[in-house]
Short mmCIF file of C-alpha atoms in Angstrom, two decimals:
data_model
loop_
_atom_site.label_atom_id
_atom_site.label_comp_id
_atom_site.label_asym_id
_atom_site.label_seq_id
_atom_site.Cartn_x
_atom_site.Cartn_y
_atom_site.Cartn_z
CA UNK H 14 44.42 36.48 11.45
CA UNK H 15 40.82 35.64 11.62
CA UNK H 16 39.42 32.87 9.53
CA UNK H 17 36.98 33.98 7.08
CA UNK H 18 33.04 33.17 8.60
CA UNK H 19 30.84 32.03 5.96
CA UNK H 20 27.90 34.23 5.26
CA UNK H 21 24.46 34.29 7.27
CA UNK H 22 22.10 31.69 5.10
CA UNK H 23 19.22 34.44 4.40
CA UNK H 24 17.34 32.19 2.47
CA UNK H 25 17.65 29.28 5.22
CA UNK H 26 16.74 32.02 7.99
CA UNK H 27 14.06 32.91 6.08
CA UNK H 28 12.57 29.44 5.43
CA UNK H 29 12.94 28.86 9.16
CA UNK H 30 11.18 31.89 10.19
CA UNK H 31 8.14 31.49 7.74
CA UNK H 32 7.46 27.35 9.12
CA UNK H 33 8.44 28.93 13.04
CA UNK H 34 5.61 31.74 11.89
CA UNK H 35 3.52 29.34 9.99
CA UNK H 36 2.70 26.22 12.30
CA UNK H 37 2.49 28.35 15.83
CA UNK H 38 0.48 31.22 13.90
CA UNK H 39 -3.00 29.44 14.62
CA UNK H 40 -2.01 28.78 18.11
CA UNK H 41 -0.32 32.38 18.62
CA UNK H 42 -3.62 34.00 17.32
CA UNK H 43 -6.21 31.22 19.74
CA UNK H 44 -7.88 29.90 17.17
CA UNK H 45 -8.32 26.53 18.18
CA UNK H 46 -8.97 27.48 21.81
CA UNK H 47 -12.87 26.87 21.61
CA UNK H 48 -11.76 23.67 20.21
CA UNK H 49 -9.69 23.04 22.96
CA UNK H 50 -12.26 23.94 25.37
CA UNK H 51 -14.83 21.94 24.03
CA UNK H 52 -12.62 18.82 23.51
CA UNK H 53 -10.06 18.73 25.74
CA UNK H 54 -11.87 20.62 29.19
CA UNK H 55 -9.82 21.20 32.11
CA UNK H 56 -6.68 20.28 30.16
CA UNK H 57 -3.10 22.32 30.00
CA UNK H 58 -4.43 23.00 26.01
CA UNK H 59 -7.46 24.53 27.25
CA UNK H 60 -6.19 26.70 29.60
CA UNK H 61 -3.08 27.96 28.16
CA UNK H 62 -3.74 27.05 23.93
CA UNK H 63 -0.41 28.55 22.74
CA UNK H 64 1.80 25.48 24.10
CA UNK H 65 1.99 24.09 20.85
CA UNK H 66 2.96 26.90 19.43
CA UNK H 67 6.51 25.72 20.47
CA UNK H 68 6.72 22.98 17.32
CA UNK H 69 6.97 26.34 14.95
CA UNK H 70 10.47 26.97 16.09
CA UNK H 71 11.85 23.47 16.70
CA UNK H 72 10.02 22.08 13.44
CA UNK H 73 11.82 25.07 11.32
CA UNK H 74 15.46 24.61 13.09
CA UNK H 75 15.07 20.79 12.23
CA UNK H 76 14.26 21.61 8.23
CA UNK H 77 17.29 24.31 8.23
CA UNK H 78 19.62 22.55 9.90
CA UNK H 79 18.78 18.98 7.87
CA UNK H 80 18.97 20.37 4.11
CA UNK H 81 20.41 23.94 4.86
CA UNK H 82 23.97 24.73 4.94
CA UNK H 83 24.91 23.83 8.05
CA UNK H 84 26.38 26.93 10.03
CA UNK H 85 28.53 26.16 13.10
CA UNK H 86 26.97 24.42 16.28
CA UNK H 87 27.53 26.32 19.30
CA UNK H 88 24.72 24.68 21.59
CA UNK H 89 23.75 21.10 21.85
CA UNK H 90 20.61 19.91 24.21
CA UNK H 91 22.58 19.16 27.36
CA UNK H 92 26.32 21.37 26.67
CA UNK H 93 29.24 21.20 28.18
CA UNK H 94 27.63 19.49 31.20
CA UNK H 95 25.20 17.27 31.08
CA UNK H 96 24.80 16.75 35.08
CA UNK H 97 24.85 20.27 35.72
CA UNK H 98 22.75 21.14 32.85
CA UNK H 99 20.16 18.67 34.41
CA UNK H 100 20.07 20.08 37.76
CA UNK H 101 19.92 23.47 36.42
CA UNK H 102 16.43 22.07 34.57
CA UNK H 103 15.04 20.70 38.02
CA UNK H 104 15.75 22.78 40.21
CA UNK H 105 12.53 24.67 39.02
CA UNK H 106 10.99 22.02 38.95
CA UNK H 107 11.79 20.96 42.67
CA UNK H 108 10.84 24.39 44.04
CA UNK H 109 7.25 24.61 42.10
CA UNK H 110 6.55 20.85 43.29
CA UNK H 111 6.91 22.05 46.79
CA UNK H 112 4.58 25.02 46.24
CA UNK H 113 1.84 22.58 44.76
CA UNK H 114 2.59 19.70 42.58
CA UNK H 115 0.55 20.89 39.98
CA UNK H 116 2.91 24.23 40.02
CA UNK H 117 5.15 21.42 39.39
CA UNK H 118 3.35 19.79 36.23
CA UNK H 119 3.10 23.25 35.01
CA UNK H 120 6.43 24.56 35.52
CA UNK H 121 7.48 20.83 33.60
CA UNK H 122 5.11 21.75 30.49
CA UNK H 123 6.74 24.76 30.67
CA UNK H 124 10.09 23.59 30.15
CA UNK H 125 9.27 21.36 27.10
CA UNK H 126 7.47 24.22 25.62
CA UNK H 127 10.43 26.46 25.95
CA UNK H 128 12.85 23.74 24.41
CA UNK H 129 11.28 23.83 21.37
CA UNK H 130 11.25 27.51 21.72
CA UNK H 131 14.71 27.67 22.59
CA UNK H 132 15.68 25.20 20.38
CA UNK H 133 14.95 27.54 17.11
CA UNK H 134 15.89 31.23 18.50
CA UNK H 135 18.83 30.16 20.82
CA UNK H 136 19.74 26.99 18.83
CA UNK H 137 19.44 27.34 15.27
CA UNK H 138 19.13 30.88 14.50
CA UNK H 139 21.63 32.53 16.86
CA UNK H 140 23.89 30.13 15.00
CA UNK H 141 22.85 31.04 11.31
CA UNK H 142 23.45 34.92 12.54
CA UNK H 143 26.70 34.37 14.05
CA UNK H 144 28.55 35.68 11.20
CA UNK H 145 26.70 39.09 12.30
CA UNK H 146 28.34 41.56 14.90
CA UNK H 147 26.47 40.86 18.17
CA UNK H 148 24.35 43.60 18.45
CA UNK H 149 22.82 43.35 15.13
CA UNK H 150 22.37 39.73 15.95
CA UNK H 151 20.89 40.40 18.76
CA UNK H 152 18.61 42.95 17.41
CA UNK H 153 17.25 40.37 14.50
CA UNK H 154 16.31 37.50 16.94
CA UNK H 155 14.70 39.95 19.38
CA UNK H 156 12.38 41.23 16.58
CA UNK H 157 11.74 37.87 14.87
CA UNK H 158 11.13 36.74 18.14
CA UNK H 159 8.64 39.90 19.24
CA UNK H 160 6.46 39.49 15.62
CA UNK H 161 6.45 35.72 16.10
CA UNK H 162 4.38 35.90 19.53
CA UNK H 163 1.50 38.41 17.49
CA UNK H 164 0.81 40.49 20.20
CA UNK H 165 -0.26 43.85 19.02
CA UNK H 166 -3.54 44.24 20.39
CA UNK H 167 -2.70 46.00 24.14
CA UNK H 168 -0.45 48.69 24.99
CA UNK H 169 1.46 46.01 26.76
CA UNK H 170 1.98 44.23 23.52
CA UNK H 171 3.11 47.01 21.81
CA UNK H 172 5.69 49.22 24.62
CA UNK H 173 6.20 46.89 27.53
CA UNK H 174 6.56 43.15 25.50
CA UNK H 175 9.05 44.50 23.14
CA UNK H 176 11.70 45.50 25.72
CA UNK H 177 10.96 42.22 28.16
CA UNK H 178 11.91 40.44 24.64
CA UNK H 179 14.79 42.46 24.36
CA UNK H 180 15.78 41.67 27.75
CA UNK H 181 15.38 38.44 27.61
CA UNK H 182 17.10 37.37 24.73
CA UNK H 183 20.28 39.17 26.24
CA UNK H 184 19.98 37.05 29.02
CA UNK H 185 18.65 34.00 27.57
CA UNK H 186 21.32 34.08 24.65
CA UNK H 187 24.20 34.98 27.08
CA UNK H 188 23.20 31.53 29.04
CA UNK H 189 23.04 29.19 25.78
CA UNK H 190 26.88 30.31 24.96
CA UNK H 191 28.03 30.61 28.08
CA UNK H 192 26.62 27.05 28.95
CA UNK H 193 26.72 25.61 25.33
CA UNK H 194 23.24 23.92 26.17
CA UNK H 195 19.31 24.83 24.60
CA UNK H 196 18.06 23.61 28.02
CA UNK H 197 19.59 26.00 30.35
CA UNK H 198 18.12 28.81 28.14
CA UNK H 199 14.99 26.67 28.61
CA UNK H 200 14.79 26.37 31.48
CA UNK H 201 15.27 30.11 32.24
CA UNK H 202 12.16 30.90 29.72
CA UNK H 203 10.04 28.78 31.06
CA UNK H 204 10.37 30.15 34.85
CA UNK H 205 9.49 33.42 32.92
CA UNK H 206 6.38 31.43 31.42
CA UNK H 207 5.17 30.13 34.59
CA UNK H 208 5.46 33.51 36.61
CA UNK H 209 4.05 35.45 33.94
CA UNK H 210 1.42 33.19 31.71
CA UNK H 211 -1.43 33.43 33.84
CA UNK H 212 -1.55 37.09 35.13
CA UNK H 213 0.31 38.28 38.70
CA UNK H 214 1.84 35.36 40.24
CA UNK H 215 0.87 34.16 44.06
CA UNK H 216 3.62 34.80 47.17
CA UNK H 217 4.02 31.31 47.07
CA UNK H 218 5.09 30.78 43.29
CA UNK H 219 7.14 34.22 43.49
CA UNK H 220 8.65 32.66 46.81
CA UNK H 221 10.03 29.94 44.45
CA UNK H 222 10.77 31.74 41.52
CA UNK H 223 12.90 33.58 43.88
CA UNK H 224 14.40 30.49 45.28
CA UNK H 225 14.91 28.71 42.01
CA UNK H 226 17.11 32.23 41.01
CA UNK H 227 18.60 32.05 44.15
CA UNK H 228 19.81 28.05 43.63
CA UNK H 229 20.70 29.18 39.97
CA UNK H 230 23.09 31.61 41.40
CA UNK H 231 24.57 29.87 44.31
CA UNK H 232 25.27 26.68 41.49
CA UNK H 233 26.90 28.58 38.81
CA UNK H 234 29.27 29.75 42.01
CA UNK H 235 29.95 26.63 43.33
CA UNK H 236 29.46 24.56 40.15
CA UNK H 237 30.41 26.62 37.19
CA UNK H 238 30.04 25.26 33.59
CA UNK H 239 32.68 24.36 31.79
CA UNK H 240 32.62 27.05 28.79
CA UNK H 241 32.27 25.62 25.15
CA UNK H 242 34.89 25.96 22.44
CA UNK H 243 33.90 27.65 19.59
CA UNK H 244 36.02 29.21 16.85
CA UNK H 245 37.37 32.85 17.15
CA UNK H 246 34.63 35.09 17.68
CA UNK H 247 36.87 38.26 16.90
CA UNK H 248 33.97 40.03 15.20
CA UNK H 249 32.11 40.04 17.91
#
């Protein structure tokens, strides 16, 4: 028999959603890009002014999970692995140092921003849903996630973005359980970031994005992660 899950915390999913909404809404939106141009010139904030968006999600996880009930922890920072959960975090890294070290500054900015991300939708909330059937779950984080970005104004935003979300939280959602760890989903998002954030990508940076896939694949072959316990997931 299955033990009995406790029920999804609404009112803490809720409450997490409205501060993730809340704090990166002013970032989201670029309202404080002219201040960041006029301020901080020829800075990471001026050219790309949504990176702070990022403390929305990690600020909201931290309230939830510190006076909310508590739902089960699947995912942890580093997993089941630390060393392999490291690697899998520079090997990026490596491969957009070697293109141009500041590919390799950006591709590390990157990866904090998508922690904090990763560390709400992938951390946090797929946890407080768990007590859904996976599809549904699925479907809630991928359209939290699509309203939090507030990108309605382009065809793109509105028939192309939706889908890449959908996509990517499969993907990115499959790698937190699989690997028990926020920073291998992290990691993952934020080669997305840097191949995508500032229009079509150069042969060299798509030359290692497709190496830093490539490594990603060869390690999980050669160095699989051990997979986390977790209770039974027979609803699922």
């Amino acid at each position: 028999m299955n033990p009995q899950r406790s029920p999804v915390p609404w009112r803490w999913v809720v409450l997490y959603y409205a501060v993730a909404l809340g704090v990166a809404l002013p970032f989201n939106l670029g309202w404080l890009a002219p201040w960041f141009d006029t301020h901080l010139p020829g800075t990471m904030l001026a050219r790309y002014p949504f990176l702070p968006a990022a403390l929305g999600p990690a600020i909201g996880a931290l309230l939830a999970r510190r006076f909310g009930p508590r739902p089960i922890q699947t995912t942890t920072l580093l997993g089941t692995s630390a060393w392999r959960t490291l690697v899998t975090a520079l090997i990026p890294l490596g491969f957009f140092s070697l293109v141009d070290p500041r590919a390799g500054l950006y591709a590390l900015v990157a990866l904090i921003y998508a922690a904090g991300e990763e560390f709400g939708w992938r951390g946090y909330l797929a946890d407080a849903l768990a007590p859904l059937r996976w599809p549904w779950s699925l479907a809630v984080i991928s359209l939290l996630w699509w309203f939090w970005h507030l990108r309605f104004t382009t065809t793109f935003d509105l028939l192309v973005f939706p889908p890449i979300i959908l996509v990517s939280s499969l993907v990115l959602g499959h790698a937190a359980r699989t690997s028990g760890s926020v920073l291998v989903a992290a990691a993952m998002h934020a080669l997305i970031i840097v191949l995508t954030a500032s229009g079509a990508p150069s042969r060299p940076m798509l030359f290692a994005g497709a190496a830093t896939l490539a490594a990603w694949v060869l390690q999980g072959t050669l160095w699989p992660a051990p997979r986390p316990t977790r209770p039974d997931d027979g609803n699922r």
